[in-house]
Short mmCIF file of N, CA, C and O in Angstrom, two decimals:
data_model
loop_
_atom_site.label_atom_id
_atom_site.label_comp_id
_atom_site.label_asym_id
_atom_site.label_seq_id
_atom_site.Cartn_x
_atom_site.Cartn_y
_atom_site.Cartn_z
N MET A 18 27.96 36.35 58.66
CA MET A 18 27.17 35.28 58.26
C MET A 18 26.38 36.28 56.59
O MET A 18 26.83 36.43 55.82
N ALA A 19 25.45 37.35 57.23
CA ALA A 19 25.05 37.94 56.35
C ALA A 19 25.39 38.86 55.84
O ALA A 19 25.27 39.00 54.70
N ASP A 20 26.41 39.45 56.81
CA ASP A 20 27.49 40.50 56.18
C ASP A 20 28.11 39.83 54.27
O ASP A 20 28.24 40.64 53.36
N ARG A 21 28.79 39.00 54.81
CA ARG A 21 29.18 37.69 53.73
C ARG A 21 28.43 37.67 52.51
O ARG A 21 28.64 37.89 51.44
N ALA A 22 27.18 37.05 52.83
CA ALA A 22 26.47 37.11 52.08
C ALA A 22 25.50 37.94 51.12
O ALA A 22 25.25 38.00 50.17
N LEU A 23 25.78 39.15 51.73
CA LEU A 23 24.88 40.65 51.32
C LEU A 23 25.90 40.42 49.69
O LEU A 23 25.55 41.57 48.91
N THR A 24 27.18 40.19 50.09
CA THR A 24 28.59 40.87 49.05
C THR A 24 28.41 39.62 47.66
O THR A 24 29.00 39.77 47.05
N GLY A 25 27.39 38.71 47.78
CA GLY A 25 27.05 37.87 46.41
C GLY A 25 26.18 36.56 46.78
O GLY A 25 26.06 36.14 45.48
N TRP A 26 26.27 36.10 47.70
CA TRP A 26 25.39 34.86 47.93
C TRP A 26 24.06 35.30 47.32
O TRP A 26 23.55 36.32 47.47
N ASP A 27 23.34 34.00 47.05
CA ASP A 27 21.92 33.83 47.25
C ASP A 27 21.27 34.65 48.09
O ASP A 27 21.27 33.90 49.08
N ARG A 28 20.37 35.80 48.11
CA ARG A 28 19.84 36.13 49.02
C ARG A 28 18.69 35.37 49.62
O ARG A 28 18.21 35.39 50.69
N VAL A 29 17.88 34.89 48.89
CA VAL A 29 16.54 33.84 49.06
C VAL A 29 16.90 32.77 49.53
O VAL A 29 16.55 32.16 50.78
N THR A 30 17.97 32.49 49.50
CA THR A 30 18.74 31.04 50.11
C THR A 30 18.94 31.34 51.66
O THR A 30 19.33 30.41 52.55
N LEU A 31 20.07 32.59 51.68
CA LEU A 31 20.38 32.93 52.92
C LEU A 31 19.54 33.35 53.98
O LEU A 31 19.39 32.81 54.92
N LEU A 32 17.75 33.94 53.02
CA LEU A 32 16.31 33.59 53.81
C LEU A 32 16.41 32.39 54.75
O LEU A 32 15.85 32.57 55.59
N ARG A 33 16.42 31.51 53.74
CA ARG A 33 15.97 30.41 53.98
C ARG A 33 16.34 29.90 54.85
O ARG A 33 16.13 29.42 56.26
N GLY A 34 18.15 30.09 55.15
CA GLY A 34 19.07 29.20 55.86
C GLY A 34 18.77 30.23 57.36
O GLY A 34 18.86 29.05 58.24
N LEU A 35 18.62 31.22 57.34
CA LEU A 35 18.61 31.81 58.51
C LEU A 35 17.05 31.73 59.63
O LEU A 35 17.30 31.76 60.31
N ALA A 36 15.58 31.41 58.68
CA ALA A 36 14.63 31.42 58.84
C ALA A 36 14.64 29.59 59.41
O ALA A 36 14.31 29.58 60.77
N ARG A 37 15.91 28.59 58.60
CA ARG A 37 15.19 27.20 59.75
C ARG A 37 16.29 27.40 61.00
O ARG A 37 15.90 27.23 61.70
N GLY A 38 17.71 28.37 60.92
CA GLY A 38 18.26 28.28 62.01
C GLY A 38 17.45 28.84 63.00
O GLY A 38 17.89 28.80 64.48
N PHE A 39 16.97 29.86 63.18
CA PHE A 39 15.75 30.33 63.84
C PHE A 39 14.86 30.03 64.32
O PHE A 39 14.53 30.08 65.46
N VAL A 40 14.34 29.07 63.77
CA VAL A 40 13.69 27.87 64.30
C VAL A 40 13.98 27.07 65.46
O VAL A 40 13.47 26.16 66.48
N GLU A 41 15.43 26.46 64.34
CA GLU A 41 15.86 24.93 65.11
C GLU A 41 17.05 25.52 66.75
O GLU A 41 17.74 23.93 66.83
N SER A 42 17.17 26.96 66.27
CA SER A 42 18.23 26.97 67.16
C SER A 42 18.14 28.00 68.38
O SER A 42 18.40 29.25 68.23
N PRO A 43 16.98 27.84 69.25
CA PRO A 43 16.65 28.86 70.46
C PRO A 43 18.07 29.84 71.16
O PRO A 43 17.27 30.88 71.53
N GLY A 44 18.86 28.65 71.35
CA GLY A 44 19.71 29.46 72.07
C GLY A 44 20.38 30.81 71.13
O GLY A 44 21.35 31.63 71.86
N TYR A 45 20.38 30.97 69.93
CA TYR A 45 21.11 31.82 69.15
C TYR A 45 20.29 32.89 68.58
O TYR A 45 20.14 33.40 67.51
N VAL A 46 19.11 33.27 69.50
CA VAL A 46 18.08 33.98 68.78
C VAL A 46 18.79 35.19 68.50
O VAL A 46 18.54 36.06 67.34
N ALA A 47 19.67 35.97 69.53
CA ALA A 47 20.00 37.41 69.23
C ALA A 47 20.70 37.34 67.57
O ALA A 47 20.84 37.98 67.20
N LEU A 48 21.89 35.83 67.53
CA LEU A 48 22.50 36.30 66.26
C LEU A 48 21.94 35.99 64.84
O LEU A 48 21.35 36.96 64.51
N TYR A 49 20.53 35.19 65.08
CA TYR A 49 19.55 35.15 64.31
C TYR A 49 18.75 36.57 64.07
O TYR A 49 18.48 37.21 62.79
N ALA A 50 18.64 37.12 65.09
CA ALA A 50 17.79 38.17 65.21
C ALA A 50 18.79 39.07 64.35
O ALA A 50 18.08 40.33 63.18
N HIS A 51 19.98 39.68 64.56
CA HIS A 51 20.99 40.84 64.16
C HIS A 51 20.93 40.11 62.57
O HIS A 51 20.82 40.96 61.64
N SER A 52 21.00 39.18 62.23
CA SER A 52 21.25 38.72 60.69
C SER A 52 20.06 39.06 60.17
O SER A 52 20.32 39.37 58.48
N LEU A 53 18.79 38.39 60.56
CA LEU A 53 17.89 39.01 59.46
C LEU A 53 17.36 40.32 59.53
O LEU A 53 17.29 40.99 58.60
N TRP A 54 17.38 41.46 60.62
CA TRP A 54 17.70 42.81 60.82
C TRP A 54 18.46 42.72 59.40
O TRP A 54 17.79 44.12 58.93
N ALA A 55 19.64 42.63 59.49
CA ALA A 55 20.82 43.02 58.49
C ALA A 55 20.07 42.78 57.49
O ALA A 55 20.34 43.54 56.16
N LEU A 56 19.95 41.44 56.96
CA LEU A 56 19.37 41.43 55.44
C LEU A 56 18.03 42.05 55.02
O LEU A 56 18.28 42.60 54.21
N PHE A 57 16.88 42.40 55.96
CA PHE A 57 15.84 42.86 55.83
C PHE A 57 16.56 44.64 55.37
O PHE A 57 15.54 45.32 55.01
N THR A 58 17.06 45.09 56.28
CA THR A 58 17.34 46.47 56.23
C THR A 58 17.61 47.09 55.02
O THR A 58 17.46 47.58 54.26
N THR A 59 18.80 45.87 54.11
CA THR A 59 19.44 46.24 53.20
C THR A 59 18.52 45.65 51.75
O THR A 59 18.91 46.24 50.89
N HIS A 60 17.71 44.55 52.31
CA HIS A 60 16.95 44.04 51.22
C HIS A 60 15.37 44.02 51.16
O HIS A 60 15.42 42.67 51.65
N PRO A 61 14.81 45.06 51.75
CA PRO A 61 13.49 44.82 52.30
C PRO A 61 12.22 44.40 51.78
O PRO A 61 11.32 43.77 52.01
N TRP A 62 12.70 43.61 50.10
CA TRP A 62 11.85 42.83 48.94
C TRP A 62 12.09 41.32 49.23
O TRP A 62 10.85 40.87 48.70
N LEU A 63 12.60 41.11 50.36
CA LEU A 63 13.23 39.60 50.16
C LEU A 63 11.73 38.68 50.68
O LEU A 63 11.37 37.36 50.17
N PRO A 64 10.76 39.46 51.93
CA PRO A 64 9.76 38.60 51.80
C PRO A 64 8.86 38.41 50.75
O PRO A 64 8.34 37.31 50.71
N GLN A 65 8.57 39.09 49.96
CA GLN A 65 8.04 38.88 48.16
C GLN A 65 8.15 37.98 47.92
O GLN A 65 7.97 37.44 46.70
N ALA A 66 9.45 38.02 47.97
CA ALA A 66 10.54 36.54 46.94
C ALA A 66 10.02 34.91 47.56
O ALA A 66 10.16 34.11 46.63
N SER A 67 9.46 35.11 48.78
CA SER A 67 9.35 33.86 49.26
C SER A 67 8.26 34.05 50.46
O SER A 67 8.03 33.98 51.40
N PRO A 68 6.77 34.24 49.87
CA PRO A 68 5.93 34.53 50.72
C PRO A 68 5.52 33.53 52.08
O PRO A 68 5.36 33.88 52.91
N ALA A 69 5.51 32.11 51.35
CA ALA A 69 5.04 31.19 52.47
C ALA A 69 5.94 31.27 53.91
O ALA A 69 5.70 31.47 54.62
N LEU A 70 7.32 31.45 53.23
CA LEU A 70 8.40 31.53 54.45
C LEU A 70 8.38 33.03 54.76
O LEU A 70 8.59 32.60 56.28
N ALA A 71 7.97 33.93 54.31
CA ALA A 71 7.62 35.11 55.12
C ALA A 71 6.74 34.78 56.24
O ALA A 71 6.91 35.42 57.38
N HIS A 72 5.88 34.58 55.68
CA HIS A 72 4.63 34.11 56.80
C HIS A 72 4.85 33.31 57.84
O HIS A 72 4.42 33.59 59.21
N SER A 73 5.88 31.88 57.57
CA SER A 73 6.16 31.31 58.72
C SER A 73 6.96 32.14 59.54
O SER A 73 6.73 32.02 61.15
N LEU A 74 8.15 32.68 58.89
CA LEU A 74 8.74 33.75 59.67
C LEU A 74 8.25 34.56 60.81
O LEU A 74 8.80 34.75 61.82
N ALA A 75 7.65 35.26 59.96
CA ALA A 75 6.63 36.32 60.60
C ALA A 75 6.18 35.52 62.12
O ALA A 75 5.82 36.22 63.36
N GLY A 76 5.26 34.27 62.03
CA GLY A 76 4.32 33.97 63.16
C GLY A 76 5.78 33.63 64.40
O GLY A 76 5.88 33.76 65.41
N ARG A 77 6.96 32.83 63.68
CA ARG A 77 7.68 32.82 64.63
C ARG A 77 8.10 33.89 65.39
O ARG A 77 8.88 33.96 66.94
N VAL A 78 8.53 35.03 64.80
CA VAL A 78 8.93 36.05 65.33
C VAL A 78 8.05 36.88 66.20
O VAL A 78 8.59 37.28 67.56
N ALA A 79 6.83 37.01 66.09
CA ALA A 79 5.55 37.36 66.79
C ALA A 79 5.74 36.58 67.99
O ALA A 79 5.83 37.17 69.11
N ARG A 80 5.81 34.98 68.02
CA ARG A 80 5.65 34.21 69.11
C ARG A 80 6.81 34.39 70.32
O ARG A 80 6.77 35.06 71.47
N ILE A 81 8.52 34.98 69.84
CA ILE A 81 9.51 35.18 70.15
C ILE A 81 9.24 36.53 70.67
O ILE A 81 9.38 36.80 72.17
N LEU A 82 8.74 37.49 70.19
CA LEU A 82 8.63 38.88 70.61
C LEU A 82 7.40 38.85 71.90
O LEU A 82 7.72 39.52 73.12
N ASP A 83 6.40 38.44 71.75
CA ASP A 83 5.49 38.00 73.06
C ASP A 83 5.99 37.39 73.97
O ASP A 83 5.59 37.45 75.19
N ALA A 84 7.01 36.86 74.03
CA ALA A 84 7.57 35.90 75.10
C ALA A 84 7.94 37.09 75.81
O ALA A 84 8.38 36.47 77.37
N GLY A 85 8.97 37.54 75.15
CA GLY A 85 9.82 38.61 76.16
C GLY A 85 10.80 37.64 76.82
O GLY A 85 11.20 38.83 78.10
N VAL A 86 11.61 37.53 76.14
CA VAL A 86 12.69 37.11 76.96
C VAL A 86 13.96 36.81 76.20
O VAL A 86 15.05 36.33 76.56
N ILE A 87 13.75 37.95 75.49
CA ILE A 87 15.50 38.36 75.04
C ILE A 87 15.83 39.76 74.99
O ILE A 87 14.90 40.60 75.86
N SER A 88 16.76 40.12 74.64
CA SER A 88 17.68 41.41 74.76
C SER A 88 16.66 42.40 74.66
O SER A 88 16.27 42.70 73.31
N PRO A 89 16.99 44.06 75.27
CA PRO A 89 16.39 44.85 74.19
C PRO A 89 16.83 45.11 73.03
O PRO A 89 15.97 45.51 71.90
N ARG A 90 17.97 45.09 72.67
CA ARG A 90 18.64 45.34 71.47
C ARG A 90 18.28 44.11 70.80
O ARG A 90 17.45 44.40 69.09
N SER A 91 17.99 42.73 71.02
CA SER A 91 17.07 41.83 70.14
C SER A 91 15.62 42.21 69.61
O SER A 91 15.13 42.11 68.50
N ARG A 92 15.08 42.46 70.81
CA ARG A 92 13.90 43.20 70.64
C ARG A 92 13.53 43.92 69.53
O ARG A 92 12.81 44.18 68.59
N ARG A 93 14.61 45.31 69.46
CA ARG A 93 14.55 46.16 69.05
C ARG A 93 14.66 45.53 66.99
O ARG A 93 13.88 46.43 66.29
N GLU A 94 15.12 44.67 67.00
CA GLU A 94 15.84 43.96 65.61
C GLU A 94 14.64 43.27 65.26
O GLU A 94 14.35 43.67 64.06
N LEU A 95 14.37 42.45 66.10
CA LEU A 95 12.84 41.24 65.57
C LEU A 95 12.00 42.63 65.72
O LEU A 95 11.28 42.06 64.91
N SER A 96 11.94 43.40 66.22
CA SER A 96 10.28 44.33 66.34
C SER A 96 10.42 45.04 64.42
O SER A 96 9.73 45.08 63.89
N ALA A 97 12.15 45.49 64.11
CA ALA A 97 11.80 45.70 62.84
C ALA A 97 11.65 44.67 61.80
O ALA A 97 11.04 44.62 60.67
N VAL A 98 12.10 43.16 62.19
CA VAL A 98 11.97 42.59 60.85
C VAL A 98 10.49 42.06 61.36
O VAL A 98 10.05 41.71 60.14
N HIS A 99 9.74 42.14 62.23
CA HIS A 99 8.47 41.67 62.07
C HIS A 99 7.60 42.89 61.59
O HIS A 99 6.51 42.61 60.53
N TYR A 100 8.09 43.92 61.42
CA TYR A 100 7.24 45.54 60.53
C TYR A 100 7.49 45.14 59.29
O TYR A 100 6.47 45.15 58.19
N VAL A 101 8.82 44.42 58.77
CA VAL A 101 8.56 44.20 57.71
C VAL A 101 8.35 43.01 57.05
O VAL A 101 7.09 43.26 55.87
N LEU A 102 7.97 41.66 57.42
CA LEU A 102 7.35 40.86 57.36
C LEU A 102 5.99 40.85 57.14
O LEU A 102 5.02 40.66 56.45
N ARG A 103 5.35 41.65 58.40
CA ARG A 103 3.64 41.92 58.13
C ARG A 103 3.65 42.95 57.46
O ARG A 103 2.25 42.45 56.59
N ASP A 104 4.27 43.88 56.87
CA ASP A 104 3.94 44.97 55.74
C ASP A 104 4.00 44.10 54.68
O ASP A 104 2.88 44.88 53.87
N GLN A 105 4.70 43.38 54.11
CA GLN A 105 4.48 42.87 53.02
C GLN A 105 3.24 41.52 52.37
O GLN A 105 3.12 41.30 51.82
N GLN A 106 2.47 41.29 53.82
CA GLN A 106 1.97 40.87 54.02
C GLN A 106 0.33 41.50 53.61
O GLN A 106 -0.99 41.17 53.44
N HIS A 107 0.29 42.42 53.73
CA HIS A 107 -0.71 43.45 53.53
C HIS A 107 -0.73 44.05 52.25
O HIS A 107 -0.17 43.88 51.24
#
């Protein structure tokens, strides 16, 4: 989904959808982690486009990282997402 979106969908709308799904679908953490990672890797400015959403998402990402119940790959990708989100808040 993120790969197709990067070729022309509205990126902020995509971020909102991924953030909502990330919160509402805990069984798909790996999918959302990878999609968010891909989106922020190519568009690191996105958190600036919606600071409230970025703040909310940063909290959710931090809680998942603290819980420690995700795969090593998802942990790496979410750590990178968390870094981008945290960096934008400073």
